[in-house]
PDB file of C-alpha atoms in Angstrom:
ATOM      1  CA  UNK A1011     -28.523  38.941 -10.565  1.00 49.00           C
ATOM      2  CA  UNK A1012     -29.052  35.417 -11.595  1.00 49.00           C
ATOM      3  CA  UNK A1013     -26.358  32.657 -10.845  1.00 45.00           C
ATOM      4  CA  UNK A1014     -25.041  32.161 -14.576  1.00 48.00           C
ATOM      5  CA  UNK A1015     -24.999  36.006 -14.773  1.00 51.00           C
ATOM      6  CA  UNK A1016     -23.123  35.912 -11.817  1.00 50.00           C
ATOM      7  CA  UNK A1017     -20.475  33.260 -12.456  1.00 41.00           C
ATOM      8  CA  UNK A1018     -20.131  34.572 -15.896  1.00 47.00           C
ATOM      9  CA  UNK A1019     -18.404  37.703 -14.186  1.00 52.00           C
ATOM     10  CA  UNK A1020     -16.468  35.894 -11.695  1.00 53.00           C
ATOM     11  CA  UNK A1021     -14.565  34.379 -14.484  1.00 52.00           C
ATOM     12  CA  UNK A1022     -14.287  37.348 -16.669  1.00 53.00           C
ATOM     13  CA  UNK A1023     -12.943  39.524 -13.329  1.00 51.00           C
ATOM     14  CA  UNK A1024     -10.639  36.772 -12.536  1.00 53.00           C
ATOM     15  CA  UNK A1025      -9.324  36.246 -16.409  1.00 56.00           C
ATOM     16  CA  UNK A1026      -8.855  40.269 -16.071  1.00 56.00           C
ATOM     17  CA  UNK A1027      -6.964  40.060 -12.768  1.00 52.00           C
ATOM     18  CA  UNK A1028      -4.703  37.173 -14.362  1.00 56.00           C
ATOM     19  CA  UNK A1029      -3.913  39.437 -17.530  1.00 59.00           C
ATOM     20  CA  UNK A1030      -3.179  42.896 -15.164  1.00 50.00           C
ATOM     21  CA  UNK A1031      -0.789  40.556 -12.884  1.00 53.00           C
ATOM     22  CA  UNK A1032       1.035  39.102 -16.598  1.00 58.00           C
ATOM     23  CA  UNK A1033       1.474  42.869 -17.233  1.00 55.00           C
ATOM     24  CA  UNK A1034       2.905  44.137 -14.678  1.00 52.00           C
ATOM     25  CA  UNK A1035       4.954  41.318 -14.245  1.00 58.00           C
ATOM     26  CA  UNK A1036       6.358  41.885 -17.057  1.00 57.00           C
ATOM     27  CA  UNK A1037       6.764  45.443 -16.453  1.00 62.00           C
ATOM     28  CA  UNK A1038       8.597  44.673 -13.455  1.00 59.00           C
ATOM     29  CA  UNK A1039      11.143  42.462 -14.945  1.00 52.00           C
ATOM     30  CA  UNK A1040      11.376  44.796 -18.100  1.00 60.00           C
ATOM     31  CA  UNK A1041      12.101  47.632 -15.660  1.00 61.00           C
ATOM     32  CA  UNK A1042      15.051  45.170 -13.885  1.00 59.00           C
ATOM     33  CA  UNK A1043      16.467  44.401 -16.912  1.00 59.00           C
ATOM     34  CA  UNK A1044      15.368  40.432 -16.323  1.00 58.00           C
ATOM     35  CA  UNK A1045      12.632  40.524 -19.133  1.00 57.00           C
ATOM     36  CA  UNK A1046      12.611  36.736 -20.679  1.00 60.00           C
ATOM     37  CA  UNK A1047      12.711  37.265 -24.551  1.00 63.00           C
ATOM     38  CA  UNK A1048      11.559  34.390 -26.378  1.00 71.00           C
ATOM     39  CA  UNK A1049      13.912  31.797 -27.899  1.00 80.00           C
ATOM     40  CA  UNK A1050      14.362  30.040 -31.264  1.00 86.00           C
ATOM     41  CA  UNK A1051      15.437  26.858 -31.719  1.00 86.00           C
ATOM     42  CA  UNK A1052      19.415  26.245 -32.036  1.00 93.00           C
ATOM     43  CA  UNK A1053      20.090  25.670 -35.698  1.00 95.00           C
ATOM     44  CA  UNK A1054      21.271  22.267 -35.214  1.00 95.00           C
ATOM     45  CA  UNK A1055      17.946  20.994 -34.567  1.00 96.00           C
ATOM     46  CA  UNK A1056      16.631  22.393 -37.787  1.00 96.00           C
ATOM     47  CA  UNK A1057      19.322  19.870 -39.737  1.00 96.00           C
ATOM     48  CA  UNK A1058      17.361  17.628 -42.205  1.00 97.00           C
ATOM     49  CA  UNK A1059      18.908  14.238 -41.041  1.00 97.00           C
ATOM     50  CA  UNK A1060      17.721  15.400 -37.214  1.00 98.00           C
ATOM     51  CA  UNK A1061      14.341  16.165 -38.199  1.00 97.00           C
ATOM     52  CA  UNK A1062      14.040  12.835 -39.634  1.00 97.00           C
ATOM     53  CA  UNK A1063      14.952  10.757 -36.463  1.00 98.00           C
ATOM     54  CA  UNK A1064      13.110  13.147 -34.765  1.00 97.00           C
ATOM     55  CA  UNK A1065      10.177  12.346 -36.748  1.00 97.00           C
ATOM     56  CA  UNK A1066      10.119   8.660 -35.900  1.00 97.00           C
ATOM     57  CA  UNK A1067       9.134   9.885 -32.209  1.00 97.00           C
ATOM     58  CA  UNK A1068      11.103   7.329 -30.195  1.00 97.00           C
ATOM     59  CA  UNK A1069      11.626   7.553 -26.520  1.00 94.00           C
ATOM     60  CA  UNK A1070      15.400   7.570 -25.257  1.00 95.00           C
ATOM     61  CA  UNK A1071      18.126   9.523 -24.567  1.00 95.00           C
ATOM     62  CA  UNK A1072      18.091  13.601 -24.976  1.00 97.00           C
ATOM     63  CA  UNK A1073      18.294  14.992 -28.357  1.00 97.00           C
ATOM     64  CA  UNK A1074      21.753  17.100 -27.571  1.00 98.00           C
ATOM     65  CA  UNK A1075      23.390  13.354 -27.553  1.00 98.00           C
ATOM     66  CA  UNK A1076      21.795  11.958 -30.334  1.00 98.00           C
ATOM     67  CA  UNK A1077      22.619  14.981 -32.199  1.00 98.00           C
ATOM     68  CA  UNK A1078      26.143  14.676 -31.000  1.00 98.00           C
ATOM     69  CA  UNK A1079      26.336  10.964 -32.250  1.00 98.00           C
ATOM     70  CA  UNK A1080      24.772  12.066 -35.580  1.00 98.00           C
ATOM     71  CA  UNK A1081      27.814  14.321 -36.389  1.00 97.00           C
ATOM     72  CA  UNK A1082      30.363  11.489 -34.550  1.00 98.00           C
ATOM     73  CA  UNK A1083      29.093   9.354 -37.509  1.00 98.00           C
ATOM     74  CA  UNK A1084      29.004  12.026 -40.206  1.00 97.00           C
ATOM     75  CA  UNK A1085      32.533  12.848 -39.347  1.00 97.00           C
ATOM     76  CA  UNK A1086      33.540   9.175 -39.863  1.00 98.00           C
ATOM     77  CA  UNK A1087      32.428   8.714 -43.516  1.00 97.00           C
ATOM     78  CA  UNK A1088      36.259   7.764 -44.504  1.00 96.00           C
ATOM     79  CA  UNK A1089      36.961   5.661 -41.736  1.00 97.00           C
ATOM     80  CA  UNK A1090      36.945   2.122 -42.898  1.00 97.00           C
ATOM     81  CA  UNK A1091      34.994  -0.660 -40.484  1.00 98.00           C
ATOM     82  CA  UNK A1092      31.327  -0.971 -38.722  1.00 98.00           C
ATOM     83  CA  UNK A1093      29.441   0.664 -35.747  1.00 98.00           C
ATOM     84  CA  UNK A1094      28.930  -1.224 -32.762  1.00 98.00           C
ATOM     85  CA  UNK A1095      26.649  -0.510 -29.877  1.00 98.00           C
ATOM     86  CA  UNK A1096      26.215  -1.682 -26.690  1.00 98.00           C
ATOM     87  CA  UNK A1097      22.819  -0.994 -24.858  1.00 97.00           C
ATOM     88  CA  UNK A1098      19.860   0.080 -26.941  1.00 97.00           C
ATOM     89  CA  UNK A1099      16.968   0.621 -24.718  1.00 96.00           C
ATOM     90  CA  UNK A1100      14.789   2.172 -27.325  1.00 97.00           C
ATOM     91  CA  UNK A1101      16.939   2.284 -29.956  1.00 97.00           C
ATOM     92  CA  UNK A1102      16.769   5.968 -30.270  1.00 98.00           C
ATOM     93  CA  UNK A1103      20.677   6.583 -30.772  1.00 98.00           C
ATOM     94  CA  UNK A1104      20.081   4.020 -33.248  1.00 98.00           C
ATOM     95  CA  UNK A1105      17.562   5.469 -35.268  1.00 98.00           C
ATOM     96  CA  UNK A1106      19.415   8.524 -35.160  1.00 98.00           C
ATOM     97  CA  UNK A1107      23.289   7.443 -36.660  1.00 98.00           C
ATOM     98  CA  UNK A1108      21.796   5.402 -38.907  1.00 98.00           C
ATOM     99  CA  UNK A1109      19.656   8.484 -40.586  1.00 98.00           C
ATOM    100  CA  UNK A1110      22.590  10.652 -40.418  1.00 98.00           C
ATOM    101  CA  UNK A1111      25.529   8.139 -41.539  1.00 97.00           C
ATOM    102  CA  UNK A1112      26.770   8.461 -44.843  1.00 95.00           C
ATOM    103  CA  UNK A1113      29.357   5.365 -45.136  1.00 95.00           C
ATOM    104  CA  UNK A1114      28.453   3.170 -47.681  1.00 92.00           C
ATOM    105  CA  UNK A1115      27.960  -0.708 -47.004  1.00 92.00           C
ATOM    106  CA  UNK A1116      28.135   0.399 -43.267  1.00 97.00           C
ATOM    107  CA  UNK A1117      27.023  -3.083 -40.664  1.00 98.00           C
ATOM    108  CA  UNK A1118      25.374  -1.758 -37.164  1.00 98.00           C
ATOM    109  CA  UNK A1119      26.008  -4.530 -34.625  1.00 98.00           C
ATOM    110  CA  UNK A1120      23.808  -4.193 -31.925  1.00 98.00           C
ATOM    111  CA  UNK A1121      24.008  -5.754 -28.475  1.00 98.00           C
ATOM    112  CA  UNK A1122      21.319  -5.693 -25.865  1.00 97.00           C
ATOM    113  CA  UNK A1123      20.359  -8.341 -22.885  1.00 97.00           C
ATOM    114  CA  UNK A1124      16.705  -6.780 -23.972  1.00 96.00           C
ATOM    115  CA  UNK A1125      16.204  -7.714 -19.867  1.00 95.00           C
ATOM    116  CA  UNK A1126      17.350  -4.304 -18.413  1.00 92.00           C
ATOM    117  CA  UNK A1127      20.441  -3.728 -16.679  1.00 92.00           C
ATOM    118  CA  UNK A1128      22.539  -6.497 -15.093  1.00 93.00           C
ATOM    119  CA  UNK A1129      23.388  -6.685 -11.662  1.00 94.00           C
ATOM    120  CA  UNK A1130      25.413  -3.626 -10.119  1.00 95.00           C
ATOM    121  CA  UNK A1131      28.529  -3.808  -8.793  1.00 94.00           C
ATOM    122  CA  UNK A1132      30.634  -1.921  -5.803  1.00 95.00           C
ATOM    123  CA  UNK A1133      31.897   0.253  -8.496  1.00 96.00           C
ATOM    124  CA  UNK A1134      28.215   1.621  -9.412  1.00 96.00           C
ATOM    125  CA  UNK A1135      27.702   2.887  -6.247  1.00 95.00           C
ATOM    126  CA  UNK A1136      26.790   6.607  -5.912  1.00 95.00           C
ATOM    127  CA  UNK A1137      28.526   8.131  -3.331  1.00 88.00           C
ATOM    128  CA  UNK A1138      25.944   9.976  -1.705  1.00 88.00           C
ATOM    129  CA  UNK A1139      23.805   6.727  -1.250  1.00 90.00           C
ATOM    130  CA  UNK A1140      26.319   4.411  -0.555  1.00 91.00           C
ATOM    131  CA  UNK A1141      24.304   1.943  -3.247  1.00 91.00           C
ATOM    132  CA  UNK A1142      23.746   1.546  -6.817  1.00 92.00           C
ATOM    133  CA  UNK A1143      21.504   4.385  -8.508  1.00 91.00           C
ATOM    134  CA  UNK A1144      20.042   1.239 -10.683  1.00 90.00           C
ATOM    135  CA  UNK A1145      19.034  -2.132  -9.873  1.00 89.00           C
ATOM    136  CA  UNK A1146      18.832  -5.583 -12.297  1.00 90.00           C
ATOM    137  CA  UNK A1147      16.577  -5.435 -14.965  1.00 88.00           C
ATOM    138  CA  UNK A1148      15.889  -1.544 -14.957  1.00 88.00           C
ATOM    139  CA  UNK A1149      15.453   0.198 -18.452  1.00 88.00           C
ATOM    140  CA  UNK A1150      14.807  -3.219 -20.324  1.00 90.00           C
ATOM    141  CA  UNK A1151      12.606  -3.011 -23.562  1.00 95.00           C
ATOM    142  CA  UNK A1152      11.531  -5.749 -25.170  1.00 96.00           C
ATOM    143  CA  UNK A1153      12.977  -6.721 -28.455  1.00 97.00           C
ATOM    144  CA  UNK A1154      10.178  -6.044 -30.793  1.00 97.00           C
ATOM    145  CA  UNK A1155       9.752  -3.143 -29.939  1.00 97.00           C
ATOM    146  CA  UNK A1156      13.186  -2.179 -30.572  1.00 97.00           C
ATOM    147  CA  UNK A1157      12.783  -3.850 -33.662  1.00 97.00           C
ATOM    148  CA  UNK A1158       9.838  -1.399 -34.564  1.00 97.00           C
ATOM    149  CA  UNK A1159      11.003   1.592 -33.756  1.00 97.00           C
ATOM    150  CA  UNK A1160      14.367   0.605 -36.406  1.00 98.00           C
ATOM    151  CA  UNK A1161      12.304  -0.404 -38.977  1.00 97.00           C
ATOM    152  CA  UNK A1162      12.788   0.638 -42.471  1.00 96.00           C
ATOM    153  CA  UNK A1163      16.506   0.027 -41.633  1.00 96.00           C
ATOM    154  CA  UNK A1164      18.291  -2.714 -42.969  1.00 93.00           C
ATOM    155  CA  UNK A1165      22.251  -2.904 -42.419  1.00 96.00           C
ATOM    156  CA  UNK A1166      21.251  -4.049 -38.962  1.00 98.00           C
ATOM    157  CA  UNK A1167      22.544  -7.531 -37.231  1.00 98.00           C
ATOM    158  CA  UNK A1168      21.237  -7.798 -33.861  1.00 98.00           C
ATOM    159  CA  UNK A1169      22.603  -9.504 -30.785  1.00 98.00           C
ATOM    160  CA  UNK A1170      20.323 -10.782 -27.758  1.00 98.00           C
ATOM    161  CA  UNK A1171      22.344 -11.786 -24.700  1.00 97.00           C
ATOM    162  CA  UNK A1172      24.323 -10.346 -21.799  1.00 97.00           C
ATOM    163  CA  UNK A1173      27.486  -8.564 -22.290  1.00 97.00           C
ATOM    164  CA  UNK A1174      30.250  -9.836 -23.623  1.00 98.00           C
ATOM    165  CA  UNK A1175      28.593 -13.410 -24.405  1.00 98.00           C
ATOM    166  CA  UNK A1176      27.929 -12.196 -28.252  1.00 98.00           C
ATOM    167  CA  UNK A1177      30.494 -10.485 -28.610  1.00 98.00           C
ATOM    168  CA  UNK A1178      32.866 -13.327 -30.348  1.00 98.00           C
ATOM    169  CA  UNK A1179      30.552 -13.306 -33.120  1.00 98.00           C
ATOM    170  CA  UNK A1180      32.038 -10.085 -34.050  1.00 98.00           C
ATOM    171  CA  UNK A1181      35.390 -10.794 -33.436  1.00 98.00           C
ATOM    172  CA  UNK A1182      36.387 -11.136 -37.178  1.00 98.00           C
ATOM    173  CA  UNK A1183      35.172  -7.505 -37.751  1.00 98.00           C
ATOM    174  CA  UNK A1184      36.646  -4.368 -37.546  1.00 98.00           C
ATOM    175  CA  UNK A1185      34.695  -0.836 -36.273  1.00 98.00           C
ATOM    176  CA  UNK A1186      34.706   2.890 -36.937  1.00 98.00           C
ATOM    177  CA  UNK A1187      32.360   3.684 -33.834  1.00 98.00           C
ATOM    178  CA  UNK A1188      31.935   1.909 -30.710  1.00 98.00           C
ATOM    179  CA  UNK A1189      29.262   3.453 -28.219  1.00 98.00           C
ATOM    180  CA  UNK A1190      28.793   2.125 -24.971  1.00 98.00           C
ATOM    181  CA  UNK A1191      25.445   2.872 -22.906  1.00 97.00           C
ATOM    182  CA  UNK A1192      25.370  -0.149 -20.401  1.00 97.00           C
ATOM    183  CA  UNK A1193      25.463   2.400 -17.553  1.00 96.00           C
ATOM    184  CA  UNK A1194      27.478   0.093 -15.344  1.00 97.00           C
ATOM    185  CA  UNK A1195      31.023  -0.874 -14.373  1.00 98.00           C
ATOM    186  CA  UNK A1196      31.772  -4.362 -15.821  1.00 98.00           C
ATOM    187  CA  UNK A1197      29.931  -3.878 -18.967  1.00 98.00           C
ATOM    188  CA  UNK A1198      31.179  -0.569 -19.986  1.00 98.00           C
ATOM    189  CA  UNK A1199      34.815  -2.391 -19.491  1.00 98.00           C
ATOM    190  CA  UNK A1200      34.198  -5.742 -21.157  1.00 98.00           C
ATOM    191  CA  UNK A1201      33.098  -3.856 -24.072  1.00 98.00           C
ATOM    192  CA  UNK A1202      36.169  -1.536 -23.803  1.00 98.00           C
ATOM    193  CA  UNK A1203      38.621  -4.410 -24.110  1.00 98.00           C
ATOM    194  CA  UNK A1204      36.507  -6.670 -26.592  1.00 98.00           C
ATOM    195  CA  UNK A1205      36.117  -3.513 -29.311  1.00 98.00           C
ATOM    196  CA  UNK A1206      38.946  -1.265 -28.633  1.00 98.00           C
ATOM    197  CA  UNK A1207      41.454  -3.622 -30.338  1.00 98.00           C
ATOM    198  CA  UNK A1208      39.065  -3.831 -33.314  1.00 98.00           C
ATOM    199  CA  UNK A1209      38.644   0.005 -33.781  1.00 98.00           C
ATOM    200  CA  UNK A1210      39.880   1.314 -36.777  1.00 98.00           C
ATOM    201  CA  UNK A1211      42.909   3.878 -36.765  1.00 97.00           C
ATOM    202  CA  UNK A1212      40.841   7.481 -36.367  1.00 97.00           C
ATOM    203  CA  UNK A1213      37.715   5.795 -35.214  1.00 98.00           C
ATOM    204  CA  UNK A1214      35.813   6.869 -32.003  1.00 98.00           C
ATOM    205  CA  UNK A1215      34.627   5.398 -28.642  1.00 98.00           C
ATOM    206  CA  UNK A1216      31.693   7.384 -27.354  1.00 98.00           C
ATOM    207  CA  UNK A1217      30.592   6.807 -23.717  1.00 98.00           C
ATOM    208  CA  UNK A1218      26.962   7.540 -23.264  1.00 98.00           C
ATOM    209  CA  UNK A1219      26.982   7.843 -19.417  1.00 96.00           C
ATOM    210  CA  UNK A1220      30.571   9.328 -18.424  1.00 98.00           C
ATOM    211  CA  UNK A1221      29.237  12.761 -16.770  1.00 97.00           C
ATOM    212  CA  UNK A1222      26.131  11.078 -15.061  1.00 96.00           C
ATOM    213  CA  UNK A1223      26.236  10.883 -11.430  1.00 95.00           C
ATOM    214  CA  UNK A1224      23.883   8.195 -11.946  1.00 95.00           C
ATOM    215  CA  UNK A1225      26.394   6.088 -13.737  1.00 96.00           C
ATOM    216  CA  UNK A1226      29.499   6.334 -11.905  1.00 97.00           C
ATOM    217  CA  UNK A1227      30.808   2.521 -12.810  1.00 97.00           C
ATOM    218  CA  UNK A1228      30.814   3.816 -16.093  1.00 97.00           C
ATOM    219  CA  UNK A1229      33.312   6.349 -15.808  1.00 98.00           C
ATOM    220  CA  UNK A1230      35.807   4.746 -13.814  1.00 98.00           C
ATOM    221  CA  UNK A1231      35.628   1.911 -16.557  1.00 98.00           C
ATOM    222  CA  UNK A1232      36.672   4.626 -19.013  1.00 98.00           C
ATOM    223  CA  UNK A1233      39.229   6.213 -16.720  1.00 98.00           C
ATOM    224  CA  UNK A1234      40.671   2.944 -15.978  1.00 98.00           C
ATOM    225  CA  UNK A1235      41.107   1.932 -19.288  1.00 98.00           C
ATOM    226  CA  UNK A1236      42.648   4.783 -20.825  1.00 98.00           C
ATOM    227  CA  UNK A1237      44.800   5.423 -18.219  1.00 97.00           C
ATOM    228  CA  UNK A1238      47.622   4.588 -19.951  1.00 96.00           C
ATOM    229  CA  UNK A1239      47.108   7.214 -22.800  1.00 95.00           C
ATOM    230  CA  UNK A1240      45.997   4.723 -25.455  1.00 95.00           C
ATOM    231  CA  UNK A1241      43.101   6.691 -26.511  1.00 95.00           C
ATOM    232  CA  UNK A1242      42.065  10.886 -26.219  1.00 94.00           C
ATOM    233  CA  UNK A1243      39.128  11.373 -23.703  1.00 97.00           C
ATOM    234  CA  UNK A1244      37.329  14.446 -24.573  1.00 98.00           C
ATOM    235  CA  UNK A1245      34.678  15.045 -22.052  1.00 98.00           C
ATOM    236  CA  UNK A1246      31.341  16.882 -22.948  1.00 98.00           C
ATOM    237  CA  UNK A1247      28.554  18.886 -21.557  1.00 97.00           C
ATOM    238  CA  UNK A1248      26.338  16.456 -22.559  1.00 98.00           C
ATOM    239  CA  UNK A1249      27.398  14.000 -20.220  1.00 98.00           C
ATOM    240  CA  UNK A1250      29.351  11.845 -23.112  1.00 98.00           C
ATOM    241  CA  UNK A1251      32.694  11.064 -23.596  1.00 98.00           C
ATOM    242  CA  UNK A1252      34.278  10.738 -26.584  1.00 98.00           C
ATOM    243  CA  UNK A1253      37.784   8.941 -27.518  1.00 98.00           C
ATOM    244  CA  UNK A1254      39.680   9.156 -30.507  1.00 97.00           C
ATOM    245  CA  UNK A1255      42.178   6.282 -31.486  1.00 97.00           C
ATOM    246  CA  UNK A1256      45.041   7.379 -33.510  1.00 95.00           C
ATOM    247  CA  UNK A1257      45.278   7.347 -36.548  1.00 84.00           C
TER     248      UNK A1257
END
């Protein structure tokens, strides 16, 4: 038998072997009740204003968030005031109200260090580790980029610097949506007691990071700071938070 010959039915026995094993693998499960039927996509992800952030392919946080923020700013469309958001990385939660909202005459004020994170604290620290899950400058994106992945948007005002140093800039300005994904403890809270006074009676606070293990500072910020009942927490599977001030 010559060598091609020869190969030729190596792979053709082995491709056979791999199909017999599929099939009775499947048989087996079948036969245990544990057969894996194939899935279709949840209908939410079929919405048209999804699709379209989707499109833009940017890089960021997981869809089930962005999709929750999408319907956070849908459901705000008579609450008077802005949207404010603190960390952008990519700017995918961006990209992804702004397709969805339906306000009109709606300002996004955006904050970002566009450095990465700043330095953690004692209150970042993971418990199992006894240290901070992040360090200084991780997740930083540069600006421009940023700036390209947002393009074609243009109720946009963007602020480069550390939290809270632009934040007075803003101060004259009143918000429907706040959403805070700075990951850490001082941060998360100096953006709590800058905006919360500025939200808008029935407008929401959404914390990116509550449920993360990584992001432990951020929690306690939110715990901390509604404490004292001023706000409804709603925690969510997705590892957000959500707070609604009354109206």
């Amino acid at each position: 038998m010559a060598l091609n010959d020869q190969l030729t039915g190596d792979r053709k026995a082995k491709s056979s072997s791999r199909r017999l094993t599929r099939s009775l693998s499947a048989r087996a499960l079948d036969a245990l009740g544990l057969q894996r039927k194939k899935t279709r996509p949840p209908e939410w992800r079929k919405r048209d204003y999804f699709q379209s952030a989707l499109s833009r392919g940017i890089k960021g946080i997981p869809d089930e968030r962005c999709f929750v923020l999408q319907n956070v700013v849908r459901g705000l469309r008579n609450v008077p005031g802005d949207v404010a958001e603190c960390g952008l990385r990519f700017g995918k939660s961006t990209a992804f109200m702004l397709t969805a909202d339906e306000a009109p005459g709606r300002t996004y004020c955006l904050f970002d260090s566009f450095e990465g994170l700043s330095e953690p604290q004692a209150e970042d620290f993971v418990q199992e580790s006894g240290k901070a899950y992040w360090g200084p400058s991780d997740l930083g994106v540069p600006e421009d980029r940023v700036r390209q992945n947002l393009a074609g948007f243009d109720n946009m005002l963007f602020f480069k610097g550390w939290i809270p140093t632009r934040f007075p800039e803003v101060a004259d300005r009143s918000f429907a949506l706040l959403h805070v994904d700075v990951d850490l403890y001082q941060p998360t809270k100096d953006a709590l007691e800058f905006f919360w006074p500025r939200i808008a009676p029935g407008g929401v606070v959404v914390c990116d990071d509550y449920g993360s293990r990584k992001c432990p500072g951020a929690k306690r910020a939110f715990d901390e700071f509604f404490a004292d009942g001023r706000g409804r927490l709603i925690e969510l599977p997705t590892v957000q938070a959500l707070v609604f001030k009354p109206g």
